Coordinates of C-alpha atoms in Angstrom, one line a residue:
Chain A
M1 CA 0.0 0.0 0.0
T2 CA 1.7 3.3 -1.1
V3 CA 0.7 6.8 -0.6
P4 CA -0.4 8.3 -4.0
S5 CA 2.6 10.5 -4.5
V6 CA 5.8 10.7 -2.7
P7 CA 6.0 13.6 -0.3
V8 CA 8.5 16.3 -1.6
T9 CA 11.0 17.5 1.0
R10 CA 12.1 21.0 1.4
P11 CA 14.9 22.5 3.3
G12 CA 13.8 22.9 6.9
A13 CA 11.8 19.7 6.6
G14 CA 11.9 17.1 9.3
V15 CA 9.6 18.6 11.9
P16 CA 6.1 17.6 11.4
A17 CA 3.8 20.1 9.6
I18 CA 1.3 19.7 12.5
E19 CA 1.6 17.9 15.8
T20 CA -1.0 18.1 18.4
V21 CA -0.7 16.3 21.8
H22 CA -3.9 15.6 23.6
L23 CA -5.4 18.8 22.4
K24 CA -8.6 19.7 24.2
K25 CA -10.9 22.7 24.1
Y26 CA -14.0 23.4 26.0
Y27 CA -16.0 26.5 25.5
G28 CA -17.3 26.9 29.0
K29 CA -19.0 23.6 29.6
S30 CA -19.7 22.7 25.9
R31 CA -17.1 20.5 24.2
G32 CA -15.2 21.7 21.2
I33 CA -12.6 18.9 21.1
E34 CA -11.9 16.2 23.8
D35 CA -8.5 14.8 22.9
I36 CA -6.8 15.2 19.6
S37 CA -3.4 13.7 19.0
L38 CA -2.4 14.1 15.3
R39 CA 0.8 14.2 13.4
V40 CA 0.8 15.5 9.9
E41 CA 4.0 15.2 8.0
Q42 CA 5.4 17.8 5.6
G43 CA 4.5 17.2 2.1
E44 CA 1.3 15.4 2.8
I45 CA -2.2 16.1 1.8
F46 CA -4.1 15.4 4.9
G47 CA -7.9 15.2 5.2
F48 CA -9.6 15.8 8.4
I49 CA -13.2 14.4 8.1
G50 CA -16.1 14.2 10.4
P51 CA -19.7 15.3 10.8
N52 CA -20.7 18.9 11.7
G53 CA -19.9 19.6 15.3
A54 CA -17.3 17.0 15.5
G55 CA -14.5 19.6 16.4
K56 CA -13.0 20.1 13.0
S57 CA -13.2 23.9 13.0
T58 CA -12.4 24.0 16.7
T59 CA -9.1 22.1 16.0
I60 CA -8.1 24.2 13.1
R61 CA -9.0 27.5 15.0
T62 CA -6.8 26.3 17.9
L63 CA -4.0 25.6 15.7
L64 CA -4.2 29.2 14.4
N65 CA -4.6 30.5 17.9
F66 CA -8.0 32.1 17.2
I67 CA -8.9 30.1 20.4
F68 CA -6.8 28.8 23.2
P69 CA -6.5 25.2 24.1
T70 CA -8.1 24.1 27.5
A71 CA -5.3 21.3 27.7
G72 CA -2.7 19.8 25.7
S73 CA -0.4 21.5 23.2
A74 CA 0.3 21.6 19.6
R75 CA 3.1 22.6 17.2
V76 CA 2.8 23.9 13.7
L77 CA 5.9 23.6 11.6
G78 CA 7.8 23.3 14.8
H79 CA 6.4 26.4 16.4
D80 CA 4.1 26.4 19.6
I81 CA 0.6 27.4 18.6
V82 CA 0.1 29.8 21.6
S83 CA 3.6 31.4 22.1
E84 CA 4.7 31.5 18.5
S85 CA 1.6 32.1 16.6
R86 CA 3.0 34.9 14.6
E87 CA 5.7 32.7 13.2
I88 CA 3.1 30.2 12.2
R89 CA 1.0 32.8 10.5
E90 CA 3.9 33.8 8.4
K91 CA 4.3 30.4 7.1
V92 CA 0.8 29.2 7.0
G93 CA -2.1 29.9 4.5
Y94 CA -5.5 29.7 6.0
L95 CA -8.9 29.4 4.2
S96 CA -12.3 29.2 5.6
G97 CA -15.6 29.3 3.9
E98 CA -16.8 31.6 6.7
T99 CA -14.1 34.3 6.5
G100 CA -15.2 37.7 5.7
Y101 CA -13.1 40.3 3.8
Y102 CA -13.0 44.1 3.7
D103 CA -16.0 44.3 1.4
E104 CA -15.5 47.6 0.0
L105 CA -12.0 46.9 -1.3
T106 CA -11.5 45.6 -4.9
V107 CA -9.8 42.2 -5.5
D108 CA -6.6 44.1 -6.4
Q109 CA -6.6 46.3 -3.3
L110 CA -7.3 43.3 -0.9
V111 CA -4.4 41.4 -2.4
D112 CA -2.2 44.4 -2.3
Y113 CA -3.3 45.1 1.4
T114 CA -2.6 41.4 2.3
A115 CA 0.8 41.4 0.7
R116 CA 2.0 44.3 2.7
F117 CA 1.9 42.1 6.0
Y118 CA 4.3 39.5 4.8
S119 CA 8.0 40.0 5.0
T120 CA 8.6 38.5 1.4
D121 CA 7.2 40.4 -1.6
C122 CA 4.2 38.4 -2.7
R123 CA 2.4 40.8 -4.9
R124 CA 3.5 39.1 -8.1
R125 CA 2.5 35.6 -7.0
G126 CA -0.9 37.3 -5.9
A127 CA -1.5 38.8 -9.3
E128 CA -0.5 35.5 -10.9
L129 CA -3.0 33.6 -8.9
V130 CA -5.7 36.2 -9.7
D131 CA -5.0 35.6 -13.4
I132 CA -4.9 31.8 -13.1
L133 CA -8.1 31.7 -11.3
E134 CA -9.7 34.3 -13.6
I135 CA -10.9 36.8 -11.0
D136 CA -12.1 40.1 -12.2
R137 CA -9.5 42.1 -10.2
K138 CA -11.4 45.5 -10.5
K139 CA -14.5 44.2 -8.8
P140 CA -15.2 45.0 -5.1
I141 CA -15.3 42.0 -2.8
H142 CA -19.0 42.6 -1.9
S143 CA -20.1 42.2 -5.5
L144 CA -18.4 38.8 -6.0
S145 CA -20.3 35.6 -6.2
L146 CA -19.7 32.9 -3.5
G147 CA -17.5 31.0 -6.0
N148 CA -15.4 34.0 -6.9
K149 CA -15.2 35.0 -3.3
R150 CA -13.7 31.6 -2.6
K151 CA -11.2 32.1 -5.4
V152 CA -10.1 35.3 -3.7
S153 CA -9.7 33.3 -0.4
V154 CA -7.5 30.7 -2.4
V155 CA -5.4 33.6 -3.7
L156 CA -5.0 35.0 -0.2
A157 CA -4.1 31.7 1.3
L158 CA -1.6 30.9 -1.5
M159 CA 0.0 34.1 -2.3
H160 CA 2.9 34.2 0.3
R161 CA 4.0 30.7 -0.8
P162 CA 3.1 29.0 2.6
R163 CA 4.6 25.8 3.7
L164 CA 1.3 24.7 5.1
L165 CA -2.1 25.2 3.9
I166 CA -4.9 24.9 6.6
L167 CA -8.3 24.8 4.9
D168 CA -11.5 24.6 6.8
E169 CA -14.2 23.2 4.6
P170 CA -12.8 24.8 1.5
T171 CA -15.4 23.3 -0.8
A172 CA -18.5 24.1 1.1
G173 CA -21.0 25.7 -1.1
L174 CA -19.0 25.2 -4.3
D175 CA -20.2 23.7 -7.3
P176 CA -18.5 20.6 -8.7
L177 CA -16.7 22.5 -11.4
M178 CA -15.2 25.0 -8.8
Q179 CA -14.3 22.0 -6.6
T180 CA -12.4 20.3 -9.1
R181 CA -10.6 23.5 -10.0
L182 CA -9.7 24.1 -6.4
F183 CA -8.4 20.5 -5.9
D184 CA -6.3 21.1 -9.0
V185 CA -4.7 24.1 -7.5
L186 CA -4.1 22.4 -4.2
R187 CA -2.6 19.4 -5.9
E188 CA -0.3 21.7 -7.8
E189 CA 0.7 23.4 -4.5
N190 CA 1.4 20.1 -3.0
E191 CA 3.6 19.2 -5.8
R192 CA 5.7 22.3 -5.0
G193 CA 6.1 20.9 -1.5
T194 CA 3.3 22.5 0.4
T195 CA 1.6 20.5 3.0
V196 CA -2.2 20.6 2.8
F197 CA -4.4 20.0 5.8
F198 CA -8.1 20.2 5.1
S199 CA -11.3 19.5 6.7
S200 CA -14.5 18.3 5.1
H201 CA -17.6 16.4 6.0
V202 CA -17.8 14.9 2.6
L203 CA -15.8 11.7 2.2
S204 CA -15.8 11.5 -1.4
E205 CA -14.1 14.8 -1.6
V206 CA -11.4 13.8 0.7
Q207 CA -10.8 10.6 -1.3
K208 CA -10.1 12.5 -4.4
L209 CA -7.3 14.5 -3.0
C210 CA -5.8 13.1 0.2
H211 CA -2.9 10.9 1.0
R212 CA -4.2 10.3 4.6
V213 CA -7.2 11.1 6.5
A214 CA -8.2 11.4 10.2
I215 CA -11.6 10.7 11.2
I216 CA -12.9 12.9 14.0
K217 CA -16.2 12.3 16.0
E218 CA -17.4 14.1 19.1
G219 CA -14.0 15.7 19.6
L220 CA -12.0 12.5 19.4
I221 CA -9.9 11.2 16.6
L222 CA -11.3 7.9 15.7
K223 CA -8.8 6.8 13.2
V224 CA -5.9 7.8 11.1
E225 CA -5.8 5.9 7.8
E226 CA -4.1 5.9 4.4
I227 CA -6.7 6.8 1.9
E228 CA -5.8 3.8 -0.1
K229 CA -7.0 1.6 2.7
L230 CA -10.3 3.5 3.0
R231 CA -10.8 3.3 -0.8
E232 CA -10.4 -0.6 -0.5
S233 CA -13.2 -0.7 2.0
Q234 CA -15.2 1.8 -0.2
L235 CA -18.8 1.4 0.9
R236 CA -21.9 1.7 -1.3
K237 CA -25.4 1.9 -0.1
V238 CA -27.3 -0.4 -2.4
R239 CA -31.1 -0.8 -2.7
I240 CA -32.5 -3.4 -4.9
T241 CA -36.1 -4.2 -5.7
F242 CA -36.6 -7.6 -7.2
R243 CA -39.5 -8.7 -9.5
D244 CA -39.9 -11.9 -7.6
E245 CA -39.8 -11.9 -3.8
R246 CA -38.3 -15.4 -3.8
Q247 CA -35.2 -14.1 -5.5
A248 CA -34.8 -11.2 -3.0
V249 CA -31.7 -12.6 -1.5
V250 CA -28.2 -11.2 -1.7
N251 CA -25.6 -13.5 -0.6
L252 CA -22.1 -12.1 -1.3
P253 CA -19.0 -11.4 0.7
G254 CA -18.8 -7.7 1.6
A255 CA -22.5 -7.2 1.5
A256 CA -24.2 -6.4 4.8
E257 CA -27.9 -6.6 4.7
E258 CA -29.5 -3.8 6.5
E259 CA -33.2 -4.1 5.8
R260 CA -35.5 -6.4 4.0
D261 CA -39.0 -5.4 3.0
G262 CA -40.8 -7.9 0.7
R263 CA -39.2 -7.6 -2.8
S264 CA -36.8 -4.9 -1.6
V265 CA -33.4 -5.3 -0.1
R266 CA -31.2 -2.6 1.3
L267 CA -27.5 -3.3 1.7
L268 CA -24.2 -1.8 2.6
Y269 CA -21.8 -3.2 0.1
G270 CA -18.0 -3.0 0.6
G271 CA -16.7 -5.3 -2.1
D272 CA -16.0 -5.1 -5.7
I273 CA -19.0 -3.6 -7.6
N274 CA -18.5 -5.9 -10.5
D275 CA -19.0 -8.9 -8.2
L276 CA -22.4 -7.4 -7.1
V277 CA -23.5 -6.9 -10.8
R278 CA -22.4 -10.4 -11.8
H279 CA -24.3 -11.8 -8.8
L280 CA -27.4 -10.0 -9.7
A281 CA -27.0 -10.6 -13.5
G282 CA -29.4 -13.7 -13.7
R283 CA -32.2 -12.3 -11.8
E284 CA -35.2 -9.9 -12.9
L285 CA -34.9 -6.6 -11.1
E286 CA -37.4 -3.8 -11.0
S287 CA -34.9 -1.2 -9.8
L288 CA -31.5 -0.7 -8.5
W289 CA -30.0 2.2 -6.5
V290 CA -26.4 2.5 -5.8
E291 CA -25.4 5.5 -3.8
E292 CA -22.7 6.8 -1.6
P293 CA -23.5 6.3 2.2
T294 CA -23.4 9.2 4.5
L295 CA -20.4 9.6 6.5
E296 CA -22.3 8.3 9.5
E297 CA -23.0 5.1 7.9
V298 CA -19.3 4.8 6.8
F299 CA -18.3 5.4 10.5
L300 CA -20.7 2.8 11.7
H301 CA -19.6 0.2 9.2
Y302 CA -16.0 1.2 9.5
Y303 CA -15.7 1.1 13.3
E304 CA -17.8 -2.1 13.6
A305 CA -15.4 -3.6 11.2
G306 CA -12.6 -1.7 12.8
G307 CA -10.8 -4.8 14.2
R308 CA -9.8 -5.9 10.8
T309 CA -8.5 -2.7 9.2
G310 CA -7.5 -0.7 12.2
E311 CA -3.8 -1.6 12.6
D312 CA -2.7 1.9 11.4
S313 CA -4.2 3.9 14.1
A314 CA -2.5 6.9 15.3
S315 CA -4.6 7.3 18.4
G316 CA -4.8 3.8 19.2
R317 CA -8.6 4.1 19.8
A318 CA -9.7 2.2 16.7
A319 CA -8.3 -1.1 18.0
A320 CA -10.6 -0.8 21.0
V321 CA -13.7 -0.5 19.0
P322 CA -16.0 -3.5 19.3
T323 CA -16.1 -5.7 16.2
A324 CA -19.5 -7.0 16.9
R325 CA -20.7 -7.2 13.3
S326 CA -17.7 -8.5 11.6
G327 CA -19.1 -12.1 11.9
K328 CA -22.3 -11.1 10.2
E329 CA -20.4 -9.6 7.5
E330 CA -18.4 -12.5 6.7
R331 CA -21.4 -14.8 6.4
Chain E
M1 CA 1.2 50.3 10.4
N2 CA -0.9 48.7 7.7
I3 CA -3.7 48.3 9.9
F4 CA -3.3 51.8 11.3
L5 CA -3.4 53.5 7.8
R6 CA -6.3 51.3 6.9
E7 CA -8.2 52.6 9.9
L8 CA -7.4 56.2 9.1
R9 CA -8.8 55.5 5.5
T10 CA -12.0 53.7 6.5
G11 CA -12.5 56.3 9.3
R12 CA -12.0 59.4 7.4
R13 CA -15.6 60.0 6.1
S14 CA -17.1 59.5 9.5
L15 CA -14.4 61.8 11.0
L16 CA -15.0 64.5 8.5
V17 CA -18.8 64.4 8.7
W18 CA -18.7 64.5 12.6
A19 CA -16.0 67.3 12.8
L20 CA -17.4 69.6 10.0
V21 CA -21.0 69.5 11.5
I22 CA -19.7 70.2 15.0
A23 CA -17.3 72.7 13.7
G24 CA -20.0 74.4 11.6
L25 CA -22.4 74.6 14.5
N26 CA -19.7 76.3 16.5
V27 CA -19.1 78.8 13.9
L28 CA -22.8 79.5 13.5
I29 CA -23.2 79.9 17.2
M30 CA -20.3 82.3 17.6
A31 CA -21.6 84.3 14.7
V32 CA -24.7 85.0 16.8
Y33 CA -22.4 86.3 19.7
P34 CA -21.9 89.9 18.6
S35 CA -25.7 90.6 18.7
F36 CA -25.8 89.0 22.2
A37 CA -22.9 91.1 23.5
A38 CA -24.4 94.3 22.1
D39 CA -27.3 93.9 24.5
A40 CA -25.4 92.7 27.4
A41 CA -27.4 94.5 30.1
R42 CA -30.7 93.1 29.1
L43 CA -29.0 89.7 28.6
E44 CA -28.0 89.8 32.3
E45 CA -31.4 90.7 33.4
L46 CA -32.9 87.8 31.4
M47 CA -30.4 85.5 32.9
A48 CA -31.3 86.4 36.4
M49 CA -34.8 85.2 35.7
L50 CA -33.7 81.7 34.7
P51 CA -34.7 78.9 37.2
E52 CA -31.9 78.1 39.5
G53 CA -31.5 74.5 38.4
F54 CA -31.5 75.4 34.7
A55 CA -28.7 78.0 35.2
K56 CA -26.6 75.6 37.4
A57 CA -26.9 72.8 34.8
F58 CA -25.5 75.0 32.2
G59 CA -23.0 76.8 34.5
L60 CA -24.9 80.1 34.1
D61 CA -24.8 80.6 37.8
R62 CA -21.1 81.1 37.4
L63 CA -20.7 82.5 33.9
S64 CA -21.9 85.4 32.0
M65 CA -23.4 85.0 28.5
A66 CA -22.2 88.5 27.7
D67 CA -18.6 87.4 28.1
P68 CA -17.2 85.7 25.0
L69 CA -15.8 82.6 26.8
G70 CA -18.9 82.5 29.0
F71 CA -21.1 82.5 25.8
Y72 CA -19.0 79.8 24.3
A73 CA -19.0 77.6 27.4
T74 CA -22.7 77.8 27.8
E75 CA -23.9 77.7 24.1
S76 CA -21.5 75.7 22.2
Y77 CA -19.3 73.7 24.5
L78 CA -22.0 71.2 25.5
I79 CA -22.7 70.4 21.9
V80 CA -19.0 69.8 21.4
V81 CA -18.4 67.5 24.4
L82 CA -21.8 65.7 23.9
F83 CA -21.5 64.9 20.3
G84 CA -17.8 64.6 20.2
G85 CA -18.0 62.4 23.0
I86 CA -20.6 60.2 21.1
Y87 CA -18.3 60.2 18.1
A88 CA -15.3 59.2 20.2
A89 CA -17.4 56.4 22.0
I90 CA -18.7 55.0 18.6
L91 CA -15.2 55.0 17.3
G92 CA -13.9 53.1 20.2
A93 CA -16.7 50.7 20.4
S94 CA -16.6 49.8 16.7
I95 CA -12.9 49.8 15.7
L96 CA -12.1 46.4 17.1
A97 CA -15.6 44.9 17.4
K98 CA -16.3 45.5 13.6
E99 CA -13.7 42.8 12.9
E100 CA -15.6 40.3 14.7
D101 CA -19.0 41.5 13.5
E102 CA -18.1 41.5 9.9
K103 CA -16.3 38.2 10.3
T104 CA -13.0 39.7 9.0
I105 CA -11.2 38.9 12.3
E106 CA -10.1 35.4 11.1
Y107 CA -8.7 37.0 7.9
L108 CA -6.8 39.6 10.1
L109 CA -5.4 37.1 12.5
A110 CA -4.3 34.7 9.9
L111 CA -1.9 37.3 8.7
P112 CA 1.3 37.5 10.4
V113 CA 0.4 39.8 13.2
T114 CA 0.1 39.5 16.9
R115 CA -3.0 40.4 18.8
N116 CA -1.1 43.1 20.6
G117 CA 0.0 44.4 17.4
V118 CA -3.5 44.6 16.2
L119 CA -4.6 46.4 19.3
T120 CA -1.8 48.9 19.2
S121 CA -2.7 49.9 15.6
K122 CA -6.2 50.3 16.5
V123 CA -5.4 52.3 19.7
L124 CA -3.2 54.6 17.6
A125 CA -5.9 54.9 15.0
I126 CA -8.3 56.0 17.7
V127 CA -5.9 58.6 19.1
A128 CA -5.1 60.0 15.6
N129 CA -8.9 60.2 14.6
L130 CA -9.7 61.9 17.9
A131 CA -6.8 64.3 17.5
L132 CA -7.9 65.2 14.1
F133 CA -11.3 65.6 15.0
N134 CA -10.5 67.9 17.9
L135 CA -8.1 69.8 15.8
I136 CA -10.8 70.6 13.3
V137 CA -13.3 71.6 15.7
A138 CA -10.8 73.7 17.7
A139 CA -9.5 75.4 14.7
A140 CA -12.9 76.3 13.4
T141 CA -13.8 77.7 16.8
Y142 CA -10.7 79.7 17.3
L143 CA -11.1 81.2 13.8
S144 CA -14.7 82.2 14.6
F145 CA -13.5 83.8 17.8
V146 CA -10.9 85.8 15.8
G147 CA -13.6 86.6 13.3
F148 CA -16.6 87.5 15.3
V149 CA -15.5 88.4 18.8
T150 CA -14.4 92.1 19.4
R151 CA -14.4 92.1 23.2
D152 CA -11.4 90.9 25.2
Y153 CA -11.0 87.3 26.2
S154 CA -8.0 85.2 27.3
T155 CA -6.6 83.1 24.5
A156 CA -5.0 80.8 26.8
T157 CA -8.3 79.9 28.5
L158 CA -9.9 79.5 25.1
L159 CA -7.2 77.1 24.2
L160 CA -7.8 75.2 27.3
L161 CA -11.6 75.0 26.4
L162 CA -10.6 73.8 23.0
A163 CA -8.2 71.2 24.3
A164 CA -10.1 69.8 27.2
P165 CA -12.7 67.9 25.2
F166 CA -9.8 65.8 23.6
L167 CA -9.2 64.2 27.1
L168 CA -12.9 63.4 27.5
Y169 CA -12.8 61.8 24.0
L170 CA -9.9 59.6 24.9
T171 CA -11.5 58.5 28.0
F172 CA -14.9 57.7 26.3
A173 CA -13.1 55.9 23.4
A174 CA -11.0 53.8 25.7
L175 CA -14.0 52.8 27.8
C176 CA -16.0 51.9 24.9
F177 CA -12.9 50.0 23.3
F178 CA -12.9 47.9 26.4
L179 CA -16.6 47.4 26.6
S180 CA -16.6 46.3 23.0
L181 CA -14.9 43.2 24.1
F182 CA -18.2 42.1 25.6
W183 CA -20.6 43.5 22.8
T184 CA -19.2 42.8 19.5
R185 CA -22.3 43.4 17.4
R186 CA -22.4 46.7 15.7
R187 CA -25.9 47.7 16.7
A188 CA -25.1 46.9 20.3
A189 CA -21.9 48.8 20.2
Y190 CA -23.8 51.9 19.0
S191 CA -26.4 51.8 21.7
I192 CA -23.9 51.2 24.4
S193 CA -21.6 54.0 23.3
I194 CA -24.4 56.5 22.9
G195 CA -25.9 55.3 26.2
L196 CA -22.8 55.7 28.1
V197 CA -22.1 59.3 26.9
V198 CA -25.6 60.5 27.4
G199 CA -26.0 58.5 30.6
T200 CA -22.9 60.0 32.2
Y201 CA -23.9 63.5 31.0
F202 CA -27.2 63.4 32.8
L203 CA -25.3 61.9 35.8
N204 CA -23.3 65.0 35.9
V205 CA -26.3 67.2 35.6
I206 CA -28.1 65.4 38.4
A207 CA -24.9 65.9 40.6
L208 CA -24.9 69.5 39.8
L209 CA -28.5 70.0 40.7
T210 CA -28.8 67.8 43.8
E211 CA -26.6 68.6 46.8
D212 CA -27.1 65.1 48.3
L213 CA -26.0 63.4 45.0
R214 CA -23.1 65.6 44.5
W215 CA -20.6 62.6 44.7
L216 CA -22.4 61.1 41.6
G217 CA -20.5 63.6 39.6
W218 CA -17.2 61.8 40.2
L219 CA -18.6 58.9 38.1
S220 CA -19.1 61.1 35.1
P221 CA -16.2 62.1 32.8
F222 CA -18.0 65.2 32.0
K223 CA -17.4 66.5 35.5
Y224 CA -13.7 66.6 34.8
V225 CA -13.9 69.0 31.7
D226 CA -16.6 71.2 33.0
A227 CA -16.5 74.5 31.0
A228 CA -17.5 76.8 33.9
D229 CA -14.6 75.3 36.0
I230 CA -12.3 76.0 33.2
V231 CA -13.3 79.5 32.6
V232 CA -13.5 80.4 36.2
E233 CA -10.3 78.8 37.3
Q234 CA -8.6 79.8 34.0
S235 CA -6.9 76.4 34.2
L236 CA -7.5 72.7 33.8
N237 CA -7.5 70.9 37.1
G238 CA -4.4 68.6 37.3
L239 CA -6.1 65.9 39.3
Y240 CA -9.0 65.9 36.9
V241 CA -6.8 65.5 33.9
L242 CA -5.0 62.7 35.7
I243 CA -8.3 60.9 36.5
L244 CA -9.3 61.0 32.8
L245 CA -6.1 59.8 31.5
A246 CA -5.7 57.1 34.1
T247 CA -9.3 55.8 33.4
A248 CA -8.5 55.7 29.7
A249 CA -5.1 54.0 30.4
V250 CA -6.6 51.3 32.7
A251 CA -9.4 50.6 30.2
V252 CA -6.9 50.1 27.4
A253 CA -4.6 48.0 29.5
A254 CA -7.4 45.9 30.5
T255 CA -8.3 45.4 26.8
Y256 CA -4.8 44.3 26.1
L257 CA -5.0 41.8 28.9
L258 CA -8.3 40.4 28.0
Y259 CA -7.9 40.4 24.2
G260 CA -4.6 38.6 24.7
R261 CA -6.4 35.5 25.9
R262 CA -9.8 35.9 24.2
D263 CA -11.3 33.0 22.3
I264 CA -12.3 34.6 18.9
T265 CA -15.2 32.8 17.4
I266 CA -17.2 34.2 14.5

């Protein structure tokens, strides 16, 4: 099992891009994150996935010192997140779908203003990115569409050639075309040696881009996994309605029956889709749905099957997850 | 420096509008002064008929409206300190809070800046804006004295009357700067700043009118820049200046302390 592309090393490499040690954040009594220990190496594209409210943004905001950790510590590119946040900000590009900008400025003005903060001259790179992304540079920010605004965010996050990109739900609200475009840019940046850390609640997104993913739920890292391994166990939600009730049986490795209602069968299928098609070939179907399961369903399936695939866990928690359903699966 | 310059740019329209309106009012009021002074004797008679409370609230128990400084102190000064105070309070309340209200704070804090650096730029921008504001109003007022007033007056005392509001502005701006840590919504910031200025103004009036509540005046920044005091004493009370500046300094220091460990969530 190899990571899709070999991480490029740069001078000053060696320290992890991100390293958190039992990071915990509570807002008063409400949980942000419970216990996050993560290590992201330089050169990686690292996906941080979990449902809304799992603590993705909290983790990211702690890394940038927008909020202070309740307990634990973290280093970004070797710098302490609390005492050396200025150094971190110099080397990190941050993008969040929720960030607002000075609305009255034009794209050019905003890029120019941003450039003034960095010690290196990054105006040229900024202008270059504005061109590549085809943003109308004379338009004021407030008149831009969501997609164009996000392009501006990308420019601002990349223009100072950061060593690490931290992106909080970068694709939220973007149409598929823009998403692909964004991923192309990120992949390119990564090939230059930039580490990319990004959060998402859409698994399929993460799969397209990442080398490794961490799955976070309720403030805890459930698992850190290479994406290849996740891909192997790629799950599909399958609903089949047969013509004949007597034929309504699916008996195939990797297929876990969820529900049966007369002629309809609902499955979570983790095997090769071709096997499933061949398996059904001889039978009369009325309809067939194949869809991507929600993240929740993946979690459930994944963790209940965690005993088999969970040897690469960074947090060590996955191994402790009960494997109650694995027997049923192998039926 | 970037943030400071940006604040000057974004603040200039509001600065000009407030400063020019108040400066203009001052000029208009001073333009009326010659006709008042011409009929000084009847004016004094009229003032003697004013209810005691009313006279006290406007300092007329100690000042003469026939006198140029007395006239300015009773007719114009209130407008300057009250509206200038509101301008200063709104400036202080919104300059930092707007970054959170408009969700630009994450953009700002993702830049290579420190929180203290951000605060320092904002504080300097407040001081610069207020200094310019005060300068515009003072210059217009001074020129209208030169232009309209033929009677004798002490230029030194006039300059004190023109400078004292600046101390008041600093205090209000600093207090609201601090308070804005707790109310980051723009609308709330406006109500709180206007409420604070108008509220403490009335506190001072009540203290002037009511013997038993005299101590309330100590809680009002207006007490420390009272025009009648300045005209009668022909000086600024050093203790009062100290109280204003110390209040402002404490408010700003507290803001640095709290902001340095504040969780910023948008």
